[in-house]
């Protein structure tokens, strides 16, 4: 009866089945950064230049962020002389990794709002707005002339392709760092530690080749595109004015078919191609840095004898166990992060191999979604210090949500030296910078909620339950709390609109 009455039903169902699964992996968006929890309620604020799309519980910060973006639209477009059309800004507040992306195809900004503990004296949302909108301006600069004509045939992918092919990442990030520094009272360009590694490399090892400085090396540690690019962009601006870069961008946009349009633009503006500009920039910086170094009387140091002087190693957050033993986090070019015990002769023993730390890097466009390979690398910031007391060590790790890519947690891990075992003290929490009490019966940590309410809380070392909330604020961000030696006071950093300060809580 069925076959007689509906002779075409099953063939059609079969074709529908094949068609559905054939396109199961097709994407509506060229860059897909993941999904937020389905339970979120979304709101939108439309202005002349921005569409801010955000979770409903982020309302207070969203209202502030709109004003910040309106300021950035006026000030952040000046030195590239370009005014982009309205751009969507999507807010994600369920992920604990501080990050942001400016992407094309479709054109938008995506912000991850949880602030890092190692932030400099700059409000995190303001930092994201300034830095990421500058990327939109950069890409919009390319979207002119011949490249704009390509978009009529290929869509927004044409602009993304020309940008990726001809505008080096060091310019994209270096120019954004210049902008964040110029438009704020902070910015990475003002931080000595930001240029520390490239200064050491240039002064001790000399200039690498341009290709090595840009693409990295398996033999030597090479600073990243933020550090390298900032020096290139800032020095060129100082010597030739900001219009040198607008000239270069204009030729890239109008003549991408010339194969080396950026070099053509730089030749026109500075008389040098990018390799020549690189050599001139860092030879000048080398001279300035050596002059500075000659005016300093460094504190005497003693080097541990057995540490390999050839292999690149980086040690962070050293803690004394006694007068001859140190515990530190170690990274290298050929190994992941590990916690090691180092004696007075430089001999090492691996104690713990942690997972992915809660936070690693500021705003970096490494691809789609969370990229483990981008974290825990030499030179990366680790946002949370390790804490050590009475044979217990504490740190935080990122716990990913099994379903939603844009939701994750920061959990506290403990290592017991007596048993050699690792314990997860908390689950599904947003806790950072744990500090064990002197008696190791409890710890304090910074708690940051989804709507960026910051608190300092105490946690029971056995159960992981919050015992007490010492401080809480919507306007202030608490940073890296620590105990006094007698356990009667808490010292902590505080960041707000007045900048950074240190406080003592009795």
XYZ file of C-alpha atoms in Angstrom:
506
model
C 0.000 0.000 0.000
C 2.773 2.430 0.880
C 4.806 1.843 -2.269
C 1.752 2.105 -4.460
C 0.394 5.258 -2.907
C 3.722 7.142 -2.453
C 6.041 5.823 -5.170
C 8.477 8.824 -4.879
C 8.599 9.095 -1.061
C 11.562 6.860 -0.269
C 13.813 8.052 -3.134
C 13.174 11.641 -2.031
C 13.912 10.820 1.603
C 17.109 9.134 0.490
C 18.212 12.188 -1.471
C 17.375 14.434 1.503
C 19.446 12.187 3.770
C 22.450 12.348 1.410
C 22.123 16.106 0.935
C 21.964 16.731 4.702
C 25.061 14.765 5.596
C 27.027 15.994 2.577
C 26.912 19.551 3.967
C 27.086 18.687 7.660
C 30.453 20.451 8.049
C 29.800 23.562 5.947
C 30.110 26.891 7.772
C 27.951 29.969 7.404
C 30.922 32.047 8.578
C 34.478 31.898 7.272
C 35.944 32.396 10.765
C 33.968 30.555 13.437
C 35.207 31.184 16.987
C 32.855 28.766 18.723
C 29.458 28.676 20.378
C 28.171 30.226 23.599
C 25.800 28.380 25.954
C 22.293 28.152 24.484
C 20.757 29.410 27.729
C 22.198 32.923 27.297
C 19.817 35.800 26.649
C 21.258 38.344 24.242
C 20.825 42.085 23.907
C 21.991 44.650 21.397
C 22.989 48.325 21.431
C 23.135 50.061 18.050
C 25.081 53.250 17.528
C 26.189 55.071 14.405
C 29.433 53.100 14.195
C 28.899 49.910 16.245
C 26.446 47.106 16.910
C 27.256 45.817 20.395
C 25.849 42.306 20.951
C 26.179 41.020 24.510
C 24.690 38.668 27.146
C 21.936 40.297 29.180
C 23.835 39.970 32.475
C 26.668 42.113 31.051
C 24.442 45.182 30.685
C 26.326 47.585 32.959
C 29.704 46.963 31.316
C 28.145 47.005 27.844
C 26.825 50.518 28.383
C 30.297 51.652 29.380
C 31.932 49.797 26.498
C 29.770 51.596 23.921
C 31.168 54.921 25.101
C 34.719 53.558 24.952
C 34.229 52.389 21.361
C 32.804 55.761 20.353
C 35.956 57.415 21.720
C 38.152 54.876 19.934
C 36.339 55.522 16.655
C 37.444 59.145 16.729
C 40.947 58.745 18.168
C 41.923 55.292 16.916
C 41.377 56.064 13.242
C 43.531 59.200 13.033
C 46.988 57.918 12.072
C 45.694 55.572 9.357
C 43.207 58.185 8.110
C 40.371 55.706 7.608
C 36.821 55.614 8.977
C 35.340 52.092 8.760
C 31.636 51.451 8.330
C 29.579 50.166 11.255
C 31.103 47.024 12.737
C 29.468 44.380 14.971
C 31.098 43.772 18.376
C 30.235 40.440 20.016
C 30.818 40.004 23.752
C 31.635 36.584 25.273
C 31.650 36.538 29.071
C 31.570 32.786 29.825
C 35.189 32.024 28.875
C 37.981 32.696 31.386
C 40.756 33.141 28.792
C 41.396 36.886 28.275
C 41.452 37.300 24.529
C 39.944 39.070 21.543
C 39.721 38.693 17.780
C 39.171 41.094 14.914
C 38.183 39.073 11.872
C 37.023 39.596 8.331
C 34.472 37.444 6.490
C 32.232 38.418 8.098
C 33.739 41.608 9.499
C 33.387 41.809 13.281
C 35.147 42.097 16.651
C 34.769 39.399 19.307
C 35.806 40.176 22.891
C 36.416 37.763 25.767
C 35.849 39.831 28.865
C 37.479 38.029 31.810
C 40.501 40.188 32.782
C 43.954 38.663 33.355
C 45.785 38.907 36.665
C 49.014 40.154 35.063
C 47.380 43.127 33.375
C 49.207 46.453 33.365
C 47.560 49.710 34.508
C 44.793 49.634 31.920
C 41.156 48.652 32.214
C 40.766 45.338 30.368
C 37.697 46.302 28.319
C 39.284 49.607 27.308
C 42.445 47.736 26.299
C 40.434 45.363 24.109
C 38.434 48.140 22.474
C 41.499 50.213 21.550
C 43.627 47.312 20.328
C 41.009 45.345 18.415
C 39.321 48.283 16.710
C 42.717 49.277 15.365
C 42.797 45.920 13.546
C 39.466 46.758 11.921
C 40.897 50.088 10.752
C 43.953 48.310 9.338
C 41.894 45.825 7.348
C 39.511 48.530 6.186
C 42.516 50.437 4.843
C 43.211 47.460 2.568
C 39.585 47.423 1.431
C 40.113 50.140 -1.188
C 41.075 50.453 -4.846
C 41.751 47.221 -6.707
C 41.136 45.119 -3.588
C 37.697 46.680 -3.163
C 36.920 45.638 -6.739
C 37.908 42.060 -5.905
C 35.295 42.000 -3.134
C 32.555 42.428 -5.738
C 33.579 39.033 -7.126
C 34.891 37.198 -4.052
C 33.214 38.915 -1.120
C 34.990 39.842 2.114
C 37.425 36.956 1.670
C 39.245 39.080 -0.926
C 40.171 41.729 1.649
C 41.183 39.058 4.144
C 43.355 37.355 1.527
C 45.157 40.539 0.457
C 45.733 41.491 4.108
C 47.094 38.051 4.944
C 49.329 37.897 1.879
C 50.853 41.376 1.915
C 50.488 42.963 5.373
C 52.868 41.230 7.828
C 51.471 40.214 11.192
C 54.225 42.180 12.916
C 52.770 45.375 11.465
C 49.201 44.457 12.451
C 50.121 43.784 16.075
C 52.895 46.369 16.386
C 50.659 49.151 15.095
C 47.877 48.082 17.488
C 50.330 48.141 20.420
C 51.427 51.645 19.338
C 47.774 52.712 19.326
C 46.925 51.219 22.718
C 49.993 52.988 24.149
C 49.222 56.347 22.532
C 45.529 56.407 23.488
C 45.878 55.431 27.125
C 47.999 56.108 30.189
C 49.385 52.570 30.017
C 49.961 50.274 27.029
C 52.638 47.667 26.464
C 54.938 50.212 24.847
C 55.521 51.704 28.317
C 56.376 48.430 30.078
C 60.101 47.596 30.432
C 59.421 43.842 30.514
C 57.697 44.078 27.125
C 60.950 44.924 25.326
C 63.216 43.001 27.715
C 63.634 39.905 25.537
C 64.265 41.663 22.231
C 66.670 44.070 23.927
C 68.614 41.126 25.378
C 68.637 39.326 22.029
C 69.916 42.326 20.049
C 72.550 43.311 22.611
C 73.874 39.799 23.288
C 73.392 37.916 20.018
C 73.149 40.719 17.513
C 70.564 41.075 14.765
C 69.010 37.932 13.362
C 68.126 37.851 9.694
C 64.808 39.454 8.810
C 63.267 36.053 8.012
C 64.382 34.612 11.342
C 63.117 37.642 13.265
C 59.702 37.304 11.578
C 59.207 33.536 11.303
C 61.048 32.340 14.403
C 63.578 29.578 14.950
C 63.955 26.087 16.379
C 67.470 26.972 17.546
C 67.083 30.378 19.225
C 64.289 32.052 21.102
C 62.799 34.827 18.953
C 60.451 37.469 20.465
C 56.932 37.486 19.059
C 55.318 39.791 16.498
C 53.957 42.160 19.153
C 57.412 42.997 20.508
C 59.137 43.032 17.116
C 56.325 44.922 15.401
C 56.037 47.624 18.038
C 59.691 48.594 17.622
C 59.387 48.586 13.820
C 56.206 50.647 13.670
C 57.113 53.099 16.441
C 60.623 53.799 15.122
C 59.330 54.316 11.572
C 56.715 56.759 12.833
C 59.365 58.638 14.775
C 61.711 58.889 11.792
C 59.319 59.340 8.873
C 55.934 60.240 10.388
C 52.787 58.170 10.551
C 52.010 58.844 6.876
C 54.745 56.379 5.921
C 52.380 53.567 6.853
C 49.313 55.111 5.179
C 51.352 55.364 1.971
C 52.376 51.719 2.224
C 48.776 50.606 2.894
C 47.486 52.628 -0.037
C 49.781 50.840 -2.481
C 48.909 47.417 -1.019
C 45.204 48.175 -1.508
C 45.553 49.586 -5.025
C 48.290 47.333 -6.431
C 48.232 43.885 -4.792
C 48.958 42.356 -8.206
C 52.525 43.758 -8.078
C 53.531 40.847 -5.759
C 55.540 43.057 -3.336
C 53.259 46.079 -2.820
C 54.324 46.680 0.801
C 57.956 47.017 -0.213
C 56.906 49.412 -2.974
C 54.986 51.521 -0.470
C 57.816 51.564 2.058
C 60.331 52.462 -0.667
C 58.164 55.408 -1.652
C 57.721 56.591 1.953
C 61.130 55.805 3.487
C 63.484 54.868 0.657
C 63.883 51.359 2.138
C 62.182 47.995 1.810
C 61.067 46.134 4.932
C 64.361 44.235 5.340
C 66.416 47.417 5.117
C 63.998 49.155 7.476
C 64.414 46.290 9.946
C 68.215 46.569 9.949
C 68.196 50.334 10.346
C 65.615 50.193 13.155
C 67.438 47.671 15.300
C 70.950 48.980 14.680
C 69.710 52.305 16.013
C 67.985 50.654 18.973
C 71.113 48.602 19.702
C 73.135 51.810 19.942
C 70.564 53.449 22.241
C 70.260 50.376 24.477
C 74.039 50.016 24.825
C 74.306 53.676 25.791
C 71.650 53.113 28.463
C 73.384 49.979 29.716
C 76.637 51.879 30.098
C 74.977 54.192 32.607
C 73.794 51.358 34.861
C 75.705 49.581 37.623
C 74.085 46.123 37.629
C 73.650 44.143 40.830
C 76.172 41.260 40.972
C 74.672 37.841 40.223
C 75.905 34.270 40.423
C 74.921 31.786 37.713
C 74.033 28.214 38.631
C 76.891 26.135 37.181
C 75.062 23.170 35.655
C 72.380 25.051 33.728
C 72.848 24.431 30.004
C 74.090 27.726 28.472
C 73.278 26.585 24.913
C 69.672 25.453 25.299
C 67.092 28.204 25.782
C 65.287 27.864 29.112
C 62.985 30.289 30.850
C 62.186 30.109 34.554
C 59.228 31.924 36.080
C 57.957 32.409 39.632
C 60.859 30.940 41.641
C 60.114 29.982 45.261
C 62.675 29.099 47.897
C 62.211 25.712 49.529
C 65.352 26.269 51.578
C 68.705 27.970 51.055
C 69.754 25.446 48.388
C 66.502 24.442 46.630
C 64.181 26.461 44.387
C 60.877 25.536 42.748
C 59.985 27.318 39.498
C 57.936 26.986 36.347
C 60.205 26.150 33.399
C 59.540 26.438 29.678
C 61.845 25.781 26.747
C 61.771 25.646 22.958
C 61.486 21.855 22.914
C 59.324 21.156 25.965
C 56.026 22.155 27.518
C 55.706 23.982 30.850
C 56.759 22.011 33.899
C 57.282 22.746 37.595
C 60.858 21.840 38.474
C 63.011 21.581 41.594
C 66.432 23.226 41.075
C 69.339 22.808 43.498
C 72.199 25.241 44.130
C 74.307 23.583 41.403
C 71.617 23.946 38.745
C 70.542 20.284 38.744
C 66.839 19.861 37.969
C 64.090 17.429 38.849
C 60.624 17.595 37.259
C 57.940 17.628 39.971
C 54.700 18.312 38.117
C 53.576 18.633 34.509
C 50.549 20.957 34.666
C 47.735 21.237 32.149
C 46.805 24.418 30.277
C 47.108 27.425 32.514
C 44.095 29.631 33.089
C 45.533 32.475 31.093
C 48.490 32.968 28.837
C 48.504 35.808 26.360
C 46.849 39.132 25.658
C 44.698 39.631 22.568
C 46.297 37.471 19.899
C 44.721 36.354 16.649
C 45.905 32.733 16.485
C 42.985 31.174 14.672
C 39.572 29.882 15.630
C 38.643 29.041 19.170
C 41.039 28.111 21.971
C 44.437 27.244 20.591
C 46.510 25.196 23.073
C 49.642 25.498 20.942
C 49.559 29.272 21.379
C 49.829 29.012 25.154
C 52.517 27.867 27.574
C 55.258 28.867 25.129
C 58.550 30.550 25.979
C 57.983 34.235 26.449
C 54.257 33.875 27.131
C 52.705 35.530 30.121
C 51.397 33.132 32.737
C 48.728 35.057 34.542
C 48.772 33.199 37.845
C 51.697 32.809 40.152
C 52.300 29.493 41.857
C 51.993 29.370 45.635
C 53.944 27.159 48.039
C 53.434 26.440 51.764
C 54.074 23.512 54.130
C 54.747 20.989 51.390
C 51.710 22.013 49.289
C 51.812 23.835 45.937
C 48.802 25.546 44.332
C 48.139 26.922 40.850
C 45.204 27.323 38.433
C 44.358 25.544 35.195
C 41.782 26.000 32.478
C 38.895 23.512 32.522
C 37.106 23.427 29.166
C 33.362 22.942 28.797
C 32.666 19.668 26.931
C 29.899 21.249 24.824
C 30.326 25.017 24.492
C 33.615 26.319 23.074
C 33.042 29.791 24.517
C 32.628 28.617 28.094
C 35.482 27.512 30.322
C 36.489 27.585 33.979
C 39.564 28.310 36.071
C 40.111 25.638 38.709
C 42.633 25.355 41.511
C 45.065 22.425 41.501
C 47.145 21.254 44.476
C 50.318 19.183 44.569
C 51.288 17.344 47.772
C 55.060 16.884 48.063
C 54.667 14.104 50.628
C 52.455 11.890 48.451
C 53.444 13.169 44.999
C 49.762 13.421 44.052
C 47.843 16.174 42.234
C 44.387 17.130 43.486
C 41.708 19.240 41.807
C 40.492 21.423 44.652
C 37.639 23.110 42.745
C 35.487 22.469 39.682
C 33.491 24.820 37.456
C 34.937 27.876 39.220
C 36.391 31.186 38.055
C 39.225 31.496 40.576
C 42.666 32.996 39.884
C 46.020 33.640 41.601
C 45.673 31.273 44.583
C 47.850 31.984 47.635
C 48.221 29.384 50.372
C 48.086 30.574 53.978
C 51.291 30.171 56.025
C 49.801 27.172 57.851
C 48.448 25.712 54.547
C 44.993 25.171 56.051
C 43.305 27.523 53.575
C 44.060 29.696 50.602
C 42.882 32.962 49.164
C 42.162 33.619 45.507
C 40.643 36.203 43.191
C 37.143 35.344 41.976
C 35.774 37.003 38.826
C 32.119 36.452 37.920
C 30.621 36.386 34.423
C 29.687 40.070 34.755
C 33.210 40.991 35.967
C 32.481 41.409 39.661
C 35.853 40.867 41.355
C 36.321 39.436 44.859
C 39.004 38.091 47.153
C 37.745 34.896 48.759
C 39.158 32.258 51.113
C 38.893 28.570 50.194
C 39.016 25.534 52.470
C 42.067 23.494 51.515
C 40.300 20.164 52.078
C 36.853 20.706 50.572
C 37.342 23.517 48.054
C 34.370 25.364 49.583
C 34.439 29.157 49.842
C 34.745 30.122 53.493
C 34.601 33.889 53.356
C 34.527 36.841 50.972
C 36.944 39.531 52.130
C 36.394 42.130 49.402
C 34.111 42.502 46.399
C 33.690 45.238 43.773
C 32.197 45.951 40.360
C 34.573 48.851 39.634
C 37.828 47.423 41.039
C 39.839 44.419 39.869
C 41.783 42.644 42.609
C 45.173 41.244 41.648
C 47.524 38.570 43.006
C 46.717 38.550 46.740
C 49.347 37.249 49.168
C 49.578 36.564 52.907
C 51.860 38.285 55.378
C 54.371 35.943 57.013
C 52.311 35.673 60.208
C 49.032 35.110 58.362
C 47.283 38.136 59.886
C 47.209 40.369 56.811
C 46.532 40.108 53.078
C 48.454 42.221 50.568
C 46.834 42.672 47.155
C 46.963 44.755 44.023
C 44.021 46.855 42.893
C 43.278 48.196 39.420
C 40.633 50.815 38.670
C 40.253 54.073 36.747
C 42.892 55.695 38.952
C 45.482 53.103 37.914
C 47.209 50.405 39.947
C 47.862 50.482 43.679
C 48.807 48.088 46.483
C 46.746 47.598 49.614
C 46.945 45.759 52.932
C 43.873 44.139 54.481
C 44.028 43.354 58.206
